[in-house]
């Protein structure tokens, strides 16, 4: 049975749990609420590089086998109270002021972050640790056969556990894993202050068992890794402006090196509840058309998105951030007070 | 993006008997209609009653 969901309105978040920042996600499940597998993974480099049709087709077939096995001895999960995006208190209050017809998946994360802030539970480290990729523990998987290890980083937790390229991961924790999203599910549920995750694998036809020993802080990826997420934009503090990285020819005209960080300010926020951040940026001296060259002394960002993510995860309300811009061929220095 | 659309199209061709379908034909350009249910909880309930696995695509 197939169903496509294009709007998160009314979706029970305690049943349908996946990485809500994805623009494509699939759950393969039993009608009793048991999730067999998840599919849908991305990183900051590309929305599709970790997805293949081959892997998805294999997963569909394998799920039929898992379903047949499960149906022999079903064990439905204990029912949880229904939880919807409309019921998350900050969203409930927003809906009292204006109607929202379409709830995008990432809006679930936005609402939950708002709630965490209200309740004093917001943690940058926790947010940065969302849905860790297996890379975070030192191994990569083949996008065509995502339970197959394609590489292991020397000295990493995966390496210390003895995993090798070519191993097929069968189980992690208590879960049968067949996709990269399945691996992420296990890692997402493991504590960030240290964990021991049992792994069952197959190597050259023989079964093996080991454990991933994860140290405190293992989960926290860098701001760059978070930059692709739509929910990144909802995090605070914010610079109040943004734009686009200049292209090669534009950099050349300005006498800048080919990979120089140079973001031309294309907008200063003047809309909605966040307009105060734009007012703050204008007051500090940021102008449309300025080319941002460095922020707090940092002049190396892979993209404008990484800059936006980095700002949200590293700057603190109350500090003053020096920003160097190019304006009409001259270097100008401004100081941006950071607001919450 | 084409890869994602391809994946979803493959999902449509998944070898399961269709228990219910939209009245309008499937449009591969928009991925609307055809073999996709749109009522999540009704589909889940039917899947449970029929003892069939459920594929839920969020896109």
Coordinates of C-alpha atoms in Angstrom, one line a residue:
Chain A
X1 CA 0.0 0.0 0.0
X2 CA 1.4 3.4 -1.0
X3 CA 0.6 6.8 0.4
X4 CA 2.2 10.1 -0.3
X5 CA 2.1 13.0 2.2
X6 CA 2.7 16.5 1.0
X7 CA 1.5 18.4 4.1
X8 CA 2.5 17.6 7.7
X9 CA -0.8 18.9 9.0
X10 CA -2.3 16.3 11.4
X11 CA 0.6 13.9 10.9
X12 CA 1.3 12.0 14.2
X13 CA 4.9 12.8 15.0
X14 CA 5.1 10.0 17.5
X15 CA 4.5 7.5 14.8
X16 CA 6.0 9.0 11.7
X17 CA 9.5 10.0 12.8
X18 CA 12.2 10.8 10.3
X19 CA 14.6 13.6 9.5
X20 CA 12.1 16.4 9.0
X21 CA 14.6 18.6 7.2
X22 CA 14.7 16.2 4.2
X23 CA 12.8 17.0 1.0
X24 CA 12.3 13.4 0.3
X25 CA 11.8 10.7 3.0
X26 CA 10.2 7.3 3.0
X27 CA 9.0 5.1 5.8
X28 CA 8.4 1.4 5.3
X29 CA 6.1 0.2 8.0
X30 CA 3.4 -2.1 9.3
X31 CA 0.0 -0.7 9.8
X32 CA 0.4 -1.3 13.6
X33 CA 3.0 1.5 13.7
X34 CA 6.1 -0.7 13.5
X35 CA 8.6 1.1 11.3
X36 CA 10.6 -1.5 9.4
X37 CA 12.9 0.9 7.6
X38 CA 13.6 4.5 6.7
X39 CA 15.0 5.8 3.4
X40 CA 16.2 9.3 2.7
X41 CA 19.6 10.7 3.6
X42 CA 21.5 13.8 2.5
X43 CA 24.5 15.8 3.4
X44 CA 25.6 19.4 2.8
X45 CA 27.2 18.6 -0.5
X46 CA 24.1 17.3 -2.4
X47 CA 20.5 16.4 -1.9
X48 CA 20.9 13.2 -3.9
X49 CA 24.4 11.9 -3.7
X50 CA 23.5 9.4 -1.0
X51 CA 20.4 8.1 -2.7
X52 CA 20.2 5.6 -5.5
X53 CA 17.3 3.9 -7.2
X54 CA 19.1 0.6 -6.8
X55 CA 19.2 1.0 -3.1
X56 CA 15.5 2.0 -2.9
X57 CA 14.4 -0.9 -5.1
X58 CA 16.4 -3.3 -3.0
X59 CA 14.9 -1.9 0.2
X60 CA 11.4 -2.3 -1.1
X61 CA 12.0 -6.0 -1.9
X62 CA 13.8 -6.6 1.4
X63 CA 11.0 -5.0 3.3
X64 CA 8.5 -7.5 1.8
X65 CA 10.7 -10.2 3.4
X66 CA 10.9 -8.4 6.7
X67 CA 7.1 -7.8 6.7
X68 CA 6.4 -11.5 6.1
X69 CA 8.7 -12.4 9.0
X70 CA 7.2 -9.8 11.3
X71 CA 3.6 -10.8 10.6
X72 CA 4.4 -14.3 12.0
X73 CA 5.0 -12.7 15.5
X74 CA 4.0 -9.1 15.5
X75 CA 4.9 -6.9 18.4
X76 CA 3.3 -3.5 17.9
X77 CA 4.9 -0.6 19.6
X78 CA 3.2 0.8 22.8
X79 CA 0.8 3.6 21.6
X80 CA 1.9 7.1 22.5
X81 CA -0.3 10.2 22.8
X82 CA -1.0 11.7 19.4
X83 CA 1.4 14.6 18.7
X84 CA 1.1 16.9 15.7
X85 CA 2.8 20.0 14.6
X86 CA -0.3 22.0 15.3
X87 CA -0.1 20.9 18.9
X88 CA 3.4 22.1 19.5
X89 CA 2.7 25.2 21.7
X90 CA 4.6 27.8 19.8
X91 CA 2.9 26.6 16.6
X92 CA -0.4 26.5 18.3
X93 CA -0.1 30.1 19.3
X94 CA 1.0 31.1 15.7
X95 CA -2.1 29.4 14.4
X96 CA -4.3 31.5 16.6
X97 CA -3.0 34.6 14.8
X98 CA -2.8 33.3 11.2
X99 CA -3.8 30.4 9.1
X100 CA -1.2 28.0 7.7
X101 CA -2.4 25.9 4.9
X102 CA 0.7 23.9 4.3
X103 CA 3.1 22.6 6.9
X104 CA 6.5 21.7 5.4
X105 CA 8.3 18.9 7.1
X106 CA 11.1 21.2 8.4
X107 CA 8.5 23.3 10.2
X108 CA 8.3 20.5 12.7
X109 CA 11.9 21.1 13.6
X110 CA 11.3 24.9 13.7
X111 CA 8.5 24.5 16.1
X112 CA 10.4 22.1 18.3
X113 CA 13.4 24.4 18.5
X114 CA 11.0 27.3 19.5
X115 CA 9.6 25.1 22.2
X116 CA 13.1 24.1 23.4
X117 CA 13.9 27.8 23.7
X118 CA 10.8 28.6 25.6
X119 CA 11.4 25.7 28.0
X120 CA 15.1 26.6 28.4
X121 CA 16.1 23.2 26.9
X122 CA 17.7 24.6 23.7
X123 CA 21.2 23.2 23.1
X124 CA 23.4 24.0 20.1
X125 CA 25.2 20.7 20.7
X126 CA 22.0 18.7 20.7
X127 CA 20.8 20.4 17.5
X128 CA 24.1 19.9 15.8
X129 CA 23.8 16.2 16.7
X130 CA 20.6 15.6 14.8
X131 CA 20.4 12.5 12.6
X132 CA 24.2 11.8 12.5
X133 CA 25.6 10.3 9.4
X134 CA 27.7 7.1 9.8
X135 CA 30.6 9.3 8.8
X136 CA 30.3 10.8 12.3
X137 CA 31.5 7.5 13.8
X138 CA 34.1 6.9 11.1
X139 CA 32.6 4.9 8.3
X140 CA 30.9 5.5 5.0
X141 CA 28.5 3.3 3.1
X142 CA 28.0 2.5 -0.6
X143 CA 25.0 4.6 -1.8
X144 CA 24.1 1.6 -4.1
X145 CA 24.2 -0.9 -1.2
X146 CA 23.9 1.2 1.9
X147 CA 24.3 -1.5 4.5
X148 CA 27.7 -2.2 2.9
X149 CA 30.7 -0.3 4.5
X150 CA 32.6 1.5 1.7
X151 CA 35.4 3.0 3.9
X152 CA 36.6 3.3 7.5
X153 CA 38.5 6.3 8.9
X154 CA 41.7 5.2 10.7
X155 CA 41.5 5.8 14.4
X156 CA 37.8 6.4 14.4
X157 CA 35.2 4.5 16.5
X158 CA 34.4 2.3 13.5
X159 CA 38.1 1.5 13.0
X160 CA 38.6 0.7 16.7
X161 CA 35.5 -1.6 16.5
X162 CA 37.3 -3.4 13.7
X163 CA 34.9 -2.6 10.9
X164 CA 36.3 -2.9 7.4
X165 CA 35.4 -1.8 3.9
X166 CA 33.2 -4.5 2.4
X167 CA 31.5 -5.5 5.7
X168 CA 27.7 -5.6 5.5
X169 CA 26.1 -4.2 8.6
X170 CA 23.0 -6.3 9.5
X171 CA 22.1 -4.9 12.9
X172 CA 23.0 -1.8 14.9
X173 CA 21.7 -1.6 18.4
X174 CA 18.5 -3.6 18.4
X175 CA 17.6 -2.6 14.9
X176 CA 17.8 -4.4 11.6
X177 CA 19.5 -2.0 9.2
X178 CA 19.2 -1.9 5.5
X179 CA 19.5 1.8 4.6
X180 CA 21.7 4.7 5.6
X181 CA 18.6 6.3 7.1
X182 CA 18.3 3.2 9.3
X183 CA 21.9 3.7 10.5
X184 CA 21.1 7.4 11.2
X185 CA 18.0 6.4 13.2
X186 CA 20.1 4.3 15.5
X187 CA 22.8 7.0 15.9
X188 CA 20.1 9.7 16.4
X189 CA 18.7 7.7 19.4
X190 CA 22.1 7.1 21.0
X191 CA 23.2 9.6 23.7
X192 CA 25.7 12.3 22.7
X193 CA 27.6 12.1 26.0
X194 CA 28.9 8.6 25.2
X195 CA 27.5 5.3 24.0
X196 CA 28.2 1.7 23.3
X197 CA 26.3 0.4 20.2
X198 CA 26.5 -3.3 19.4
X199 CA 26.9 -4.1 15.7
X200 CA 26.3 -7.3 13.9
X201 CA 27.9 -7.6 10.5
X202 CA 28.8 -10.1 7.8
X203 CA 32.3 -10.3 6.3
X204 CA 33.1 -12.7 3.5
X205 CA 30.0 -14.8 4.3
X206 CA 30.8 -15.1 8.0
X207 CA 28.9 -13.3 10.8
X208 CA 30.7 -11.0 13.2
X209 CA 29.9 -8.9 16.2
X210 CA 31.5 -5.8 17.6
X211 CA 30.6 -2.6 19.4
X212 CA 31.0 1.0 18.5
X213 CA 32.4 2.8 21.6
X214 CA 31.4 6.5 21.2
X215 CA 33.1 9.1 23.4
X216 CA 31.4 12.2 24.8
X217 CA 30.7 14.7 22.1
X218 CA 30.8 12.2 19.3
X219 CA 27.5 13.3 17.9
X220 CA 28.2 17.0 17.3
X221 CA 28.9 17.7 13.7
X222 CA 30.2 21.1 12.5
X223 CA 28.1 24.0 11.4
X224 CA 29.0 23.2 7.7
X225 CA 27.4 19.8 8.0
X226 CA 24.2 21.4 9.3
X227 CA 24.1 24.1 6.6
X228 CA 21.8 22.3 4.2
X229 CA 19.0 22.0 6.6
X230 CA 15.9 24.2 6.1
X231 CA 15.5 24.4 9.8
X232 CA 18.9 26.1 10.0
X233 CA 17.2 29.4 9.0
X234 CA 15.0 29.3 12.1
X235 CA 17.9 29.1 14.5
X236 CA 19.2 32.1 16.5
X237 CA 21.1 34.3 16.6
X238 CA 21.0 35.5 13.0
X239 CA 23.1 38.0 11.1
X240 CA 20.1 39.8 9.6
X241 CA 21.4 39.8 6.1
X242 CA 22.5 37.4 3.4
X243 CA 23.3 37.1 -0.3
X244 CA 25.3 35.0 -2.7
X245 CA 28.8 33.9 -3.1
X246 CA 30.5 35.7 -6.0
X247 CA 31.4 33.7 -9.0
X248 CA 34.8 33.3 -10.5
X249 CA 34.6 36.2 -12.9
X250 CA 33.3 38.5 -10.3
X251 CA 36.1 37.5 -7.9
X252 CA 38.6 38.1 -10.6
X253 CA 37.3 41.6 -11.3
X254 CA 37.7 42.4 -7.6
X255 CA 41.2 41.0 -7.6
X256 CA 40.3 38.2 -5.3
X257 CA 41.6 34.6 -5.4
X258 CA 39.4 32.0 -7.0
X259 CA 38.1 30.4 -3.8
X260 CA 37.9 33.5 -1.8
X261 CA 34.9 33.9 0.5
X262 CA 33.0 36.9 -0.9
X263 CA 29.3 37.2 -0.3
X264 CA 27.5 40.1 -1.9
X265 CA 24.7 41.3 0.4
X266 CA 21.5 40.8 -1.6
X267 CA 19.0 41.3 1.2
X268 CA 18.8 42.8 4.7
X269 CA 16.0 41.3 6.6
X270 CA 13.0 43.6 6.6
X271 CA 10.1 41.2 6.9
X272 CA 8.1 39.5 9.6
X273 CA 9.1 39.0 13.2
X274 CA 12.8 38.9 12.3
X275 CA 12.9 42.4 10.8
X276 CA 14.7 43.6 14.0
X277 CA 17.8 41.6 12.9
X278 CA 17.9 43.5 9.6
X279 CA 17.4 46.9 11.4
X280 CA 20.3 45.9 13.6
X281 CA 22.5 45.1 10.6
X282 CA 21.7 48.4 8.9
X283 CA 22.4 50.3 12.1
X284 CA 25.7 48.6 12.3
X285 CA 26.5 49.8 8.8
X286 CA 25.8 46.8 6.5
X287 CA 24.5 47.9 3.1
X288 CA 23.0 46.1 0.2
X289 CA 25.7 45.5 -2.3
X290 CA 28.5 45.1 0.3
X291 CA 30.8 42.2 -0.3
X292 CA 31.4 40.4 3.0
X293 CA 35.0 39.3 3.2
X294 CA 35.4 38.2 6.8
X295 CA 33.3 37.7 9.9
X296 CA 35.0 37.7 13.3
X297 CA 38.3 37.2 11.6
X298 CA 37.1 34.1 9.7
X299 CA 37.4 34.4 5.9
X300 CA 37.1 30.8 4.9
X301 CA 33.6 29.4 4.3
X302 CA 32.7 26.8 1.7
X303 CA 29.4 28.7 0.9
X304 CA 27.1 31.4 2.0
X305 CA 25.0 28.7 3.6
X306 CA 27.9 27.6 5.8
X307 CA 28.4 31.2 6.9
X308 CA 24.7 31.4 7.9
X309 CA 24.9 28.1 9.8
X310 CA 28.3 29.0 11.4
X311 CA 26.9 32.3 12.6
X312 CA 23.9 30.6 14.3
X313 CA 26.0 28.0 16.0
X314 CA 29.0 30.1 17.1
X315 CA 27.9 33.6 17.9
X316 CA 26.4 34.7 21.2
X317 CA 23.9 37.3 21.9
X318 CA 25.6 40.4 23.4
X319 CA 28.9 40.1 21.6
X320 CA 30.0 42.5 18.9
X321 CA 31.2 40.8 15.7
X322 CA 33.7 42.6 13.5
X323 CA 32.8 42.3 9.8
X324 CA 35.0 43.3 6.9
X325 CA 33.3 44.3 3.7
X326 CA 34.3 45.6 0.3
X327 CA 32.3 48.7 -0.7
X328 CA 33.0 50.7 -3.9
X329 CA 36.5 49.1 -4.0
X330 CA 37.4 50.0 -0.4
X331 CA 37.7 47.9 2.6
X332 CA 35.2 48.9 5.3
X333 CA 35.0 47.5 8.8
X334 CA 31.7 47.4 10.7
X335 CA 30.8 46.0 14.1
X336 CA 27.6 44.0 14.3
X337 CA 26.0 43.6 17.8
X338 CA 24.6 40.1 18.0
X339 CA 21.0 40.0 19.1
X340 CA 19.1 36.9 20.3
Chain B
X1 CA 16.2 16.0 -8.4
X2 CA 15.6 13.6 -11.4
X3 CA 17.1 10.9 -9.2
X4 CA 14.5 11.6 -6.5
X5 CA 11.7 11.6 -9.0
X6 CA 13.0 8.4 -10.4
X7 CA 13.0 6.8 -7.0
X8 CA 9.4 7.8 -6.4
X9 CA 8.3 6.5 -9.7
X10 CA 9.9 3.2 -8.9
X11 CA 8.0 3.2 -5.6
X12 CA 4.8 3.5 -7.6
X13 CA 5.8 0.3 -9.5
X14 CA 6.4 -1.6 -6.3
X15 CA 5.1 -5.1 -6.7
X16 CA 2.2 -4.9 -4.3
X17 CA -1.4 -5.4 -5.3
X18 CA -3.1 -2.1 -5.2
X19 CA -5.9 -2.0 -2.7
X20 CA -7.2 1.4 -3.6
X21 CA -6.2 4.1 -6.1
X22 CA -7.0 7.7 -6.8
X23 CA -9.8 8.2 -9.3
X24 CA -7.6 10.3 -11.5
X25 CA -4.8 8.7 -13.5
X26 CA -1.2 8.9 -12.3
X27 CA 0.6 12.0 -13.7
X28 CA 4.3 11.2 -13.8
X29 CA 5.1 14.9 -14.2
X30 CA 3.5 15.9 -10.9
X31 CA 3.5 12.5 -9.2
X32 CA -0.2 13.2 -8.3
X33 CA -3.0 10.7 -8.7
X34 CA -2.8 7.1 -9.8
X35 CA -1.6 4.5 -7.3
X36 CA -0.9 6.9 -4.4
X37 CA -3.3 7.2 -1.5
X38 CA -3.4 10.6 0.1
X39 CA -5.2 9.9 3.4
X40 CA -2.4 8.7 5.6
X41 CA -4.4 7.2 8.5
X42 CA -6.9 5.6 6.2
X43 CA -4.1 4.0 4.2
X44 CA -2.5 2.8 7.4
X45 CA -5.7 1.3 8.7
X46 CA -6.3 -0.5 5.4
X47 CA -2.8 -1.8 5.3
X48 CA -3.2 -3.1 8.8
X49 CA -6.5 -4.8 8.0
X50 CA -5.1 -6.3 4.8
X51 CA -1.8 -7.3 6.6
X52 CA 0.2 -5.5 3.9
X53 CA 3.2 -3.3 4.5
X54 CA 2.8 0.4 4.0
X55 CA 5.1 2.7 2.0
X56 CA 4.8 6.3 3.2
X57 CA 6.6 8.9 1.1
X58 CA 6.9 12.4 2.4
X59 CA 7.7 14.7 -0.5

